CSV table of C-alpha atoms in Angstrom, one decimal:
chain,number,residue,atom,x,y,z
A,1,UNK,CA,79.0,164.0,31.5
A,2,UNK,CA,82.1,165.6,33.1
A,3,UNK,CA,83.1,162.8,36.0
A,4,UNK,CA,85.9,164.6,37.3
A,5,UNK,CA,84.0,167.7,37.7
A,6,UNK,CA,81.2,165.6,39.8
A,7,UNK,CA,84.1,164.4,42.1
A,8,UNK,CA,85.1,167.7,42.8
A,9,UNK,CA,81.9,168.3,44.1
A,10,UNK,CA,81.6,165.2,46.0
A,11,UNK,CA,84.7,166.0,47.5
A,12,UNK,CA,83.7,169.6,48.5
A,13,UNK,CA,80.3,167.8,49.9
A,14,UNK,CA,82.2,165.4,52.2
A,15,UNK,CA,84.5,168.2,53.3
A,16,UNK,CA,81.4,170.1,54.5
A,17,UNK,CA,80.0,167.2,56.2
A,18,UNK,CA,83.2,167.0,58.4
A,19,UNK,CA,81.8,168.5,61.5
A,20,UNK,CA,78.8,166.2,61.4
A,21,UNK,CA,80.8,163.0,60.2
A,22,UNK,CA,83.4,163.8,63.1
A,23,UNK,CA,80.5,164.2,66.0
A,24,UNK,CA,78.9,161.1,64.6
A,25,UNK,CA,82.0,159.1,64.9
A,26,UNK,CA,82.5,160.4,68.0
A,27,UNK,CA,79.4,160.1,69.4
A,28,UNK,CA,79.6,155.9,68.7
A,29,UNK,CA,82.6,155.5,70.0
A,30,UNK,CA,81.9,157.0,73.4
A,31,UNK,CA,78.6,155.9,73.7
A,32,UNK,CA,79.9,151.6,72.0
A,33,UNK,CA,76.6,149.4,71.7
A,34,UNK,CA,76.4,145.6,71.4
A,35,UNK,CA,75.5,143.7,68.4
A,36,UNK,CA,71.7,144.2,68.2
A,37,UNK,CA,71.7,146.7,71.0
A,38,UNK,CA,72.7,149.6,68.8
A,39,UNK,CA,69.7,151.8,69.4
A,40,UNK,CA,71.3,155.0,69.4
A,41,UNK,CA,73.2,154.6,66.5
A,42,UNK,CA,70.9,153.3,64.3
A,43,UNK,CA,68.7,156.3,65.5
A,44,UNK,CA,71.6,159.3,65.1
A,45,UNK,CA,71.6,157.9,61.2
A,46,UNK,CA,68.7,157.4,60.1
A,47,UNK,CA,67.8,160.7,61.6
A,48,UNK,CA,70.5,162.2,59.7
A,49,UNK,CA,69.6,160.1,56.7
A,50,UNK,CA,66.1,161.8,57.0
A,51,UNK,CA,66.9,165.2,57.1
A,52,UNK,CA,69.2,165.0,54.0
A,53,UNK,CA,65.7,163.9,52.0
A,54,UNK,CA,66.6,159.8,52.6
A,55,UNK,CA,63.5,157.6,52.9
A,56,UNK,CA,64.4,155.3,55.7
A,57,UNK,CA,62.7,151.6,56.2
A,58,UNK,CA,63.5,149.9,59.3
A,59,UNK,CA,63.4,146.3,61.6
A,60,UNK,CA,64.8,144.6,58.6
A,61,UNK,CA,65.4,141.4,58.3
A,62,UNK,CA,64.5,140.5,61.9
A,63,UNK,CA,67.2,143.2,63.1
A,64,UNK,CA,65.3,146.3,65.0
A,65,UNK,CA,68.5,148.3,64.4
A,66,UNK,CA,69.1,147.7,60.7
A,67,UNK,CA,67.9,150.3,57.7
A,68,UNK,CA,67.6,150.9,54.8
A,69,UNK,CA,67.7,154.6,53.9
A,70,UNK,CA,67.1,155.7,50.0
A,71,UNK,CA,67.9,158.6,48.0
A,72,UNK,CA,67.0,159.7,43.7
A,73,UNK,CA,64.9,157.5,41.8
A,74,UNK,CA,66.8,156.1,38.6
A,75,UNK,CA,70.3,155.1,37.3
A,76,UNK,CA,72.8,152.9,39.1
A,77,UNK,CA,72.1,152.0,42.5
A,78,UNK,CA,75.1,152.0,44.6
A,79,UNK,CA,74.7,151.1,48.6
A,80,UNK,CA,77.0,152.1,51.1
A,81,UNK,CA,77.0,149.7,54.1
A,82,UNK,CA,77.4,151.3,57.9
A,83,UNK,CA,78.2,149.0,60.7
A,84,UNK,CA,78.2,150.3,64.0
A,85,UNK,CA,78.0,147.5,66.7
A,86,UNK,CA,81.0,147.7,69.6
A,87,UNK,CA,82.7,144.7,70.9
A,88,UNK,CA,82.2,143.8,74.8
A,89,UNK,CA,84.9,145.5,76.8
A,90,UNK,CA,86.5,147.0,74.2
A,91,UNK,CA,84.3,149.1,72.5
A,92,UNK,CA,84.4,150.6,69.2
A,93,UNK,CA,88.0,148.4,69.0
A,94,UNK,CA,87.2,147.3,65.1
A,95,UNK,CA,86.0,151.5,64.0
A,96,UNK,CA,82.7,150.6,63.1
A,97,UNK,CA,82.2,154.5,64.4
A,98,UNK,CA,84.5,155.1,61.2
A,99,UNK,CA,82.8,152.6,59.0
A,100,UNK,CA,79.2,154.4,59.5
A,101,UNK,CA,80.5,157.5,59.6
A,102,UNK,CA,82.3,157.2,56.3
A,103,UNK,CA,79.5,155.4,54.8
A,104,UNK,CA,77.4,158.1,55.8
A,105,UNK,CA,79.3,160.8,54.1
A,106,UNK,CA,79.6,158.6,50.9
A,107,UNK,CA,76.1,158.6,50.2
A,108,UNK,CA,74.7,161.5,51.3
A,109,UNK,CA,77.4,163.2,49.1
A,110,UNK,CA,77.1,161.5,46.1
A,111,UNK,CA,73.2,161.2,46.7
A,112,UNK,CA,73.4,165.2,46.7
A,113,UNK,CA,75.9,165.0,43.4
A,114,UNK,CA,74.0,162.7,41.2
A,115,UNK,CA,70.5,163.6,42.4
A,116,UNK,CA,68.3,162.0,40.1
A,117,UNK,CA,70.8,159.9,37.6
A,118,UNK,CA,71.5,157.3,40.6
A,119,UNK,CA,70.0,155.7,43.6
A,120,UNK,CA,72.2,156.4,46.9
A,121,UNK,CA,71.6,153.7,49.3
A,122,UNK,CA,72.6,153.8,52.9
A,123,UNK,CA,72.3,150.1,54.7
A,124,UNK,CA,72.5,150.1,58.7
A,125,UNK,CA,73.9,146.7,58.9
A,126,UNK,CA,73.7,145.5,62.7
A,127,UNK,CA,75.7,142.8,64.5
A,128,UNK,CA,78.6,142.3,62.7
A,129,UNK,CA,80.5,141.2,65.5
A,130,UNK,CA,78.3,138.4,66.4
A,131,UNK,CA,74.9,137.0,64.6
A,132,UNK,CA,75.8,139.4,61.0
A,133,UNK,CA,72.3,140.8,60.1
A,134,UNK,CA,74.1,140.9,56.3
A,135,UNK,CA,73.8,137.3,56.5
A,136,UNK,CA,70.0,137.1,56.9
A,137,UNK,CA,69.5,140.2,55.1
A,138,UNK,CA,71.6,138.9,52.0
A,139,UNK,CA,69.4,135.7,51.6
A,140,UNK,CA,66.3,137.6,52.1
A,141,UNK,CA,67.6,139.4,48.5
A,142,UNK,CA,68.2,142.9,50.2
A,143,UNK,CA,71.2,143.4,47.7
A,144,UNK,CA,69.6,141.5,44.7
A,145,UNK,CA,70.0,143.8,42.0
A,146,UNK,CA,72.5,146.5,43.3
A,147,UNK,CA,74.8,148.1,41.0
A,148,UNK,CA,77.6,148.0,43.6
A,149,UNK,CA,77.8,147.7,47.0
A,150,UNK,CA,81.0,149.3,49.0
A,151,UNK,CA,82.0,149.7,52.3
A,152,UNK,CA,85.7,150.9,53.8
A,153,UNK,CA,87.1,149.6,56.9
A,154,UNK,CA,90.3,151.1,59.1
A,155,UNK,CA,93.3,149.3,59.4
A,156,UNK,CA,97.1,150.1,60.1
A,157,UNK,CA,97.1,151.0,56.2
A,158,UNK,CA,95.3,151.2,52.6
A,159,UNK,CA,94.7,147.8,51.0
A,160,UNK,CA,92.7,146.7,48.6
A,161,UNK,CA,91.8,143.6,47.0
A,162,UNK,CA,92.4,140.1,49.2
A,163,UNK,CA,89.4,138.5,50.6
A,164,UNK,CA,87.8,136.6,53.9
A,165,UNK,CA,87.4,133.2,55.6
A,166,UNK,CA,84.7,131.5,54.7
A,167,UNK,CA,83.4,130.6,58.8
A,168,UNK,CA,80.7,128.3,60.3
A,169,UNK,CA,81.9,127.8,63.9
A,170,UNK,CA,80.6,124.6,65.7
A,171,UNK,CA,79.8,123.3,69.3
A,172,UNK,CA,80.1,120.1,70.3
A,173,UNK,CA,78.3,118.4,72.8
A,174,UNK,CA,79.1,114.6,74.5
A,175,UNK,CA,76.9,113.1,76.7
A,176,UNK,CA,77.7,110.6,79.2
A,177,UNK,CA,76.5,108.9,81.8
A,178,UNK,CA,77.6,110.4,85.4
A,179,UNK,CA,78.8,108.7,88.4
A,180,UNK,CA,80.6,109.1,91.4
A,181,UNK,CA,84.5,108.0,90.3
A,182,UNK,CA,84.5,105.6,93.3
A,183,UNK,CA,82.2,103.9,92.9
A,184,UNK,CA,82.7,100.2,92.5
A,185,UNK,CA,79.8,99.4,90.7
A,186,UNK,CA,79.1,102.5,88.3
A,187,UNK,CA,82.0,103.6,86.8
A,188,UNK,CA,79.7,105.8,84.2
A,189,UNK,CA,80.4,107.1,80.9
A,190,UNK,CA,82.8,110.1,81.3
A,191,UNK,CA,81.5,112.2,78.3
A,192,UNK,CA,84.9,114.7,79.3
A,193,UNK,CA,87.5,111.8,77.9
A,194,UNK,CA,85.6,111.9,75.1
A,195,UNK,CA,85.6,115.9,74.5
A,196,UNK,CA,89.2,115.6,74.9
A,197,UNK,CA,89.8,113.0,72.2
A,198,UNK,CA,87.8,114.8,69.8
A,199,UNK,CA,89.7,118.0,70.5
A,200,UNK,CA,93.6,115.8,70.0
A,201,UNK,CA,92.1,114.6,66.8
A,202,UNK,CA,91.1,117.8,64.9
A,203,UNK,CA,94.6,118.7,65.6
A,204,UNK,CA,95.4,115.7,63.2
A,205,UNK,CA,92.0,116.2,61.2
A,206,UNK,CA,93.1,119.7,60.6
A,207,UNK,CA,96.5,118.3,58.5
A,208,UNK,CA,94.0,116.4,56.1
A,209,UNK,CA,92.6,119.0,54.3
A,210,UNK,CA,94.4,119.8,51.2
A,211,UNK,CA,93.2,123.8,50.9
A,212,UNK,CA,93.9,126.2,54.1
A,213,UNK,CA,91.8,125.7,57.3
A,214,UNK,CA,91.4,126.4,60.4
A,215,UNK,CA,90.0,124.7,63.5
A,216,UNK,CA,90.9,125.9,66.8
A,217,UNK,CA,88.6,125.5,70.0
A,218,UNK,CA,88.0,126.2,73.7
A,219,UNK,CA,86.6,123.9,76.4
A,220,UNK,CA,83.4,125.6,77.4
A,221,UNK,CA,82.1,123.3,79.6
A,222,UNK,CA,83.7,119.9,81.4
A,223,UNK,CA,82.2,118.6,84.4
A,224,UNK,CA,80.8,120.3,87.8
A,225,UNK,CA,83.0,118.4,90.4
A,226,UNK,CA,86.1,116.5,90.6
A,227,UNK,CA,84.7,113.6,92.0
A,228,UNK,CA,81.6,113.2,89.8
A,229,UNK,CA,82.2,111.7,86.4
A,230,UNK,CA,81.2,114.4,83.7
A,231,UNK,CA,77.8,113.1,81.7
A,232,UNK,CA,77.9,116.8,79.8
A,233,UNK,CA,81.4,118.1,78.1
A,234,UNK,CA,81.0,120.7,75.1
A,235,UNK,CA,83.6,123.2,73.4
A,236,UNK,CA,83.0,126.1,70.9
A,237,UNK,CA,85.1,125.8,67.3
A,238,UNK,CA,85.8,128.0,64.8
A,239,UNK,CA,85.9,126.2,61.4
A,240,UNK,CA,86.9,128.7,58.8
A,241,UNK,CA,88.2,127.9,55.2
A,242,UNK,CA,89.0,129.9,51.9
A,243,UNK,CA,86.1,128.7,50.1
A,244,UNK,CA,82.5,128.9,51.8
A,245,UNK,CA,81.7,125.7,49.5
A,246,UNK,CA,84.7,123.9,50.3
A,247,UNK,CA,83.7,124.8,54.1
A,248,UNK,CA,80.5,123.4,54.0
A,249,UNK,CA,81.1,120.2,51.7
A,250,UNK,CA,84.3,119.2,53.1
A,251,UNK,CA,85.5,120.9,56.1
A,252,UNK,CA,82.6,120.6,58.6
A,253,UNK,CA,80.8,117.2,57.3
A,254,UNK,CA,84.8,115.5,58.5
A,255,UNK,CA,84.1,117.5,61.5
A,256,UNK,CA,80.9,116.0,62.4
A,257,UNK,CA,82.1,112.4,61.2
A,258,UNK,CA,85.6,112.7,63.8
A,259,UNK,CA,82.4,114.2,66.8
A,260,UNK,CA,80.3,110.9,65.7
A,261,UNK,CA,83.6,108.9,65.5
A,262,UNK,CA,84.4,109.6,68.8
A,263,UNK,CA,81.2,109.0,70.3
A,264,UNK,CA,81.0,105.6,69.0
A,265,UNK,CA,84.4,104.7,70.4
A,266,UNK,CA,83.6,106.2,73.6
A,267,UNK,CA,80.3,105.2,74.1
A,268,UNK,CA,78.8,108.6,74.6
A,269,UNK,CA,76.0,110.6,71.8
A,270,UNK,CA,77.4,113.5,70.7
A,271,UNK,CA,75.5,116.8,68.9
A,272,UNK,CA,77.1,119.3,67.0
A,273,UNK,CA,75.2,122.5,66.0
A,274,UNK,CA,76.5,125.5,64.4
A,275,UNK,CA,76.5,128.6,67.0
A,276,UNK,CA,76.7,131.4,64.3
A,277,UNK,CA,75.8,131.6,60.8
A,278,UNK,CA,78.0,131.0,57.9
A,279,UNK,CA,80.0,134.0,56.6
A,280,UNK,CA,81.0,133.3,53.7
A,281,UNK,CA,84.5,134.8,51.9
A,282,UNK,CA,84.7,137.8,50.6
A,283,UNK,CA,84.7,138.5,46.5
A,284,UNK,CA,86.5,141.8,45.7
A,285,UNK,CA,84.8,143.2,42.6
A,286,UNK,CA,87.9,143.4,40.1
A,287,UNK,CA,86.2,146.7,38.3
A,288,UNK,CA,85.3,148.6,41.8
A,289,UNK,CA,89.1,147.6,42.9
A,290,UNK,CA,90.4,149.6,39.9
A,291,UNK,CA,87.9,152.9,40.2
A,292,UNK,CA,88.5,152.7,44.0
A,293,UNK,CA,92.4,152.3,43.3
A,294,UNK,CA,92.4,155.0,41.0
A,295,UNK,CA,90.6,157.7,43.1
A,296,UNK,CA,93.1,156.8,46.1
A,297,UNK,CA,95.6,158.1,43.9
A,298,UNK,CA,93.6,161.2,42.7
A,299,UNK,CA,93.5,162.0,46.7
A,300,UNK,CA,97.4,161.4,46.8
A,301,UNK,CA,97.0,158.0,49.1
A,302,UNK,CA,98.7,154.8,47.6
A,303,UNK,CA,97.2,151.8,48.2
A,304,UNK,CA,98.8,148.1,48.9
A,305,UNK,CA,97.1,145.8,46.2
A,306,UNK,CA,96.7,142.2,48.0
A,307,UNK,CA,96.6,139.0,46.6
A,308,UNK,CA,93.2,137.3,45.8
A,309,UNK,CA,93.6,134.7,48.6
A,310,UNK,CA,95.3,136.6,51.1
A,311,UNK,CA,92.8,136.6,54.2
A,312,UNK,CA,92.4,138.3,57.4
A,313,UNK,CA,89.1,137.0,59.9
A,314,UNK,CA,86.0,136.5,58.6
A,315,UNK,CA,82.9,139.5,57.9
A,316,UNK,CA,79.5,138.7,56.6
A,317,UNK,CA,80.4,141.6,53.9
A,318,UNK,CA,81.5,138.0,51.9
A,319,UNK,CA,77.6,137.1,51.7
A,320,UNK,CA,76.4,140.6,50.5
A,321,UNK,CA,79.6,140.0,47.9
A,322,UNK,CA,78.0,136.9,46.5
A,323,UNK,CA,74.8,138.7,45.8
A,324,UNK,CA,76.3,142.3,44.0
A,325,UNK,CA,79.4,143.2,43.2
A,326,UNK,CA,81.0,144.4,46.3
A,327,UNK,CA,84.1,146.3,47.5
A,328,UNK,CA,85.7,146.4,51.0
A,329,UNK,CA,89.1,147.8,51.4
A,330,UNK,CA,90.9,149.1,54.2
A,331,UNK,CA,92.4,152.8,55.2
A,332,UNK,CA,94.8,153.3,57.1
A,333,UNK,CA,94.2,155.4,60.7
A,334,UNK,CA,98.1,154.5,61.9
A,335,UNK,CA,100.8,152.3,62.1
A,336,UNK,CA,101.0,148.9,63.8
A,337,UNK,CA,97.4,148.3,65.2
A,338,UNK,CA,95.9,145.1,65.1
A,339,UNK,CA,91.8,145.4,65.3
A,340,UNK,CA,89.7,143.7,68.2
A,341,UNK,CA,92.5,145.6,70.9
A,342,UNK,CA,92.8,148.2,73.3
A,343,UNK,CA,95.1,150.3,71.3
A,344,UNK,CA,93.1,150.1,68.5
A,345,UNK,CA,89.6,151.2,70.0
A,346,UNK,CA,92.0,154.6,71.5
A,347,UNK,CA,92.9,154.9,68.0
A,348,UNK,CA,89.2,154.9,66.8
A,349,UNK,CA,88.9,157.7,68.7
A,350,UNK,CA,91.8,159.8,67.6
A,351,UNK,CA,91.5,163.4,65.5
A,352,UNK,CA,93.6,161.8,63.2
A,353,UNK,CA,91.4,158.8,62.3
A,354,UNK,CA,88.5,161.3,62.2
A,355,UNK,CA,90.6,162.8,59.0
A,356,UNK,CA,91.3,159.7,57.8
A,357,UNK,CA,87.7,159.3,57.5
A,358,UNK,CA,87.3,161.9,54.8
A,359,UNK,CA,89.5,160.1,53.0
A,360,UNK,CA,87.5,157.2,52.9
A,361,UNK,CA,84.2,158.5,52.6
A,362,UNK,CA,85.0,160.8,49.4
A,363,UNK,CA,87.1,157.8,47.8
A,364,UNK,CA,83.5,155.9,47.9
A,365,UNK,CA,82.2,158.6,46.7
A,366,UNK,CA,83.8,159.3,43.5
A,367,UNK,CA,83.9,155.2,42.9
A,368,UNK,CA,80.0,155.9,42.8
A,369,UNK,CA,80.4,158.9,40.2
A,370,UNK,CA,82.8,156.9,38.1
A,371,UNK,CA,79.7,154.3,38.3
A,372,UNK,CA,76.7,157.0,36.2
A,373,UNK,CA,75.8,156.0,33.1
């Protein structure tokens, strides 16, 4: 089997998908939808998915907006993972209009390259900006068995390798008793104080931990009048660490025993429920980092090789990665953005990050050829 002649062709298939990968990026990013809202979206791909000869499944996993769309019948079977949820006010301010365009033109090419030695998977993967639907779908086994899974994501440059937090954020709730704060003969139980101490002692809980954390919170709710001692006080934490089981067996049960703490010294109850499910951190197949690597260079791009335990915010690509060998680097769409901002969601939108796209889609692409047996 002649690889390098099958990239060539997956190439040339991407480059004459660029008028339809351009107006789909295009189109999400100037008509942004919500996590779980993304009815157009999901609708513009899986049409597209259909009439390139996909089979399409839908309402997976609970999500009415997620896919799975399927292509050849036996060989390796490599998925290509689209997100395409917006951020409030912001828009398309994280290119998931990139990311499922790109996606998009990975399989679809290499679906139309290796016809029937592989299985071209394209995944609508809804929410990743809020609930992640790769969370529920990776428990409910919708990657079991992959051959790889691989997804690109833009960023003010090409990096591979690195990794995610590990996050399970937590609100805390104190109850109290309330009161009026003159009175003489209720002085209530002011479940405020108590918010307050809890949120002065993660600052010191946070310095216990002897692998990186972070805790940081915001005051969500504290009290409804001045004069009326607060029964009801609750804040929203994020609680990320490196390691997903060093997260969960460590970081959040001291959590929960400083919240209890707290309440026992304060005389308030306290509850603490997680507000999001856990992502857990991301595990860059070493093999895929190599291929991918590699065909960078074939399209003259160099790429910035991070290490292991560098991390950058948190995705629920980390659970699909601890169910099939996975691979999510970035490409670059221009110098000094930062992601979840104004300049970056223009950017998003740019002729040059709709080239830049290209780039990434035929790079997955030929990572898939290098993958046929």
């Amino acid at each position: 089997m002649d690889k390098t002649a099958l990239k060539e062709e997956v190439m040339a298939a991407v480059d004459t998908m660029a008028p339809e990968l351009r107006e789909i990026s295009l189109f999400l990013h100037k008509n942004p939808e919500l996590g779980g809202h993304e009815y157009q979206a999901a609708r513009l791909l899986t049409t597209a998915a259909k009439r390139y000869g996909f089979t399409v499944q839908t309402n997976i996993s609970g999500y009415t907006t997620s896919f799975i769309a399927r292509k050849g019948s036996h060989g390796p079977k490599v998925a290509f993972l689209a997100e395409y949820d917006a951020l409030p006010e912001l828009g398309h301010a994280c290119g998931h209009n990139l990311i499922a365009a790109m996606s998009w033109g990975a399989a679809a090419a290499f679906a139309t390259v290796a016809g029937n030695r592989a299985v071209s998977y394209l995944i609508g993967c809804p929410a990743e900006e809020t609930s992640g639907a790769k969370v529920a779908m990776a428990a409910d086994g919708v990657f079991d068995g992959l051959t790889a899974v691989l997804i690109v994501h833009p960023a003010d440059g090409n990096y591979l390798g690195g990794t995610s937090y590990a996050s399970h954020p937590l609100q805390v709730t104190f109850h109290g008793q309330p009161a009026h704060v003159a009175s003489k003969t209720n002085k209530g139980v002011n479940a405020l104080d108590a918010l307050v101490m809890f949120y002065q002692g993660i600052k010191m809980l946070r310095q216990t931990f002897t692998r990186e954390t972070i805790l940081a919170g915001i005051i969500t709710k504290g009290g409804t009048a001045p004069n009326i001692v607060p029964d009801n006080a609750q804040a929203k934490f994020t609680v990320r660490a490196l390691s997903s089981r060093y997260l969960e067996d460590t970081v959040v049960p001291a959590v929960r025993r400083l919240a209890e703490g707290v309440a026992l010294a304060t005389g308030t109850t306290v509850e603490t429920v997680h507000y999001e499910p856990l992502f857990k951190e991301l595990i860059n197949n070493p093999r895929l980092m190599e291929l991918f690597k590699n065909n960078m260079a074939r399209l003259g791009e160099t790429v910035t090789v991070l290490e292991p335990e560098d991390a950058d915010g948190s995705t629920d690509v980390g659970n699909v990665s601890h169910a099939a060998p996975t691979l999510h680097p970035d490409i670059g769409i221009g110098c000094n953005l930062i992601a979840h901002t104004p300049e970056f969601a223009i950017a998003t939108g740019s002729d040059y990050a709709q080239e830049r796209l290209l780039v990434g889609a035929k790079a997955m692409a030929m990572t898939a050829i290098d993958l046929l047996d």
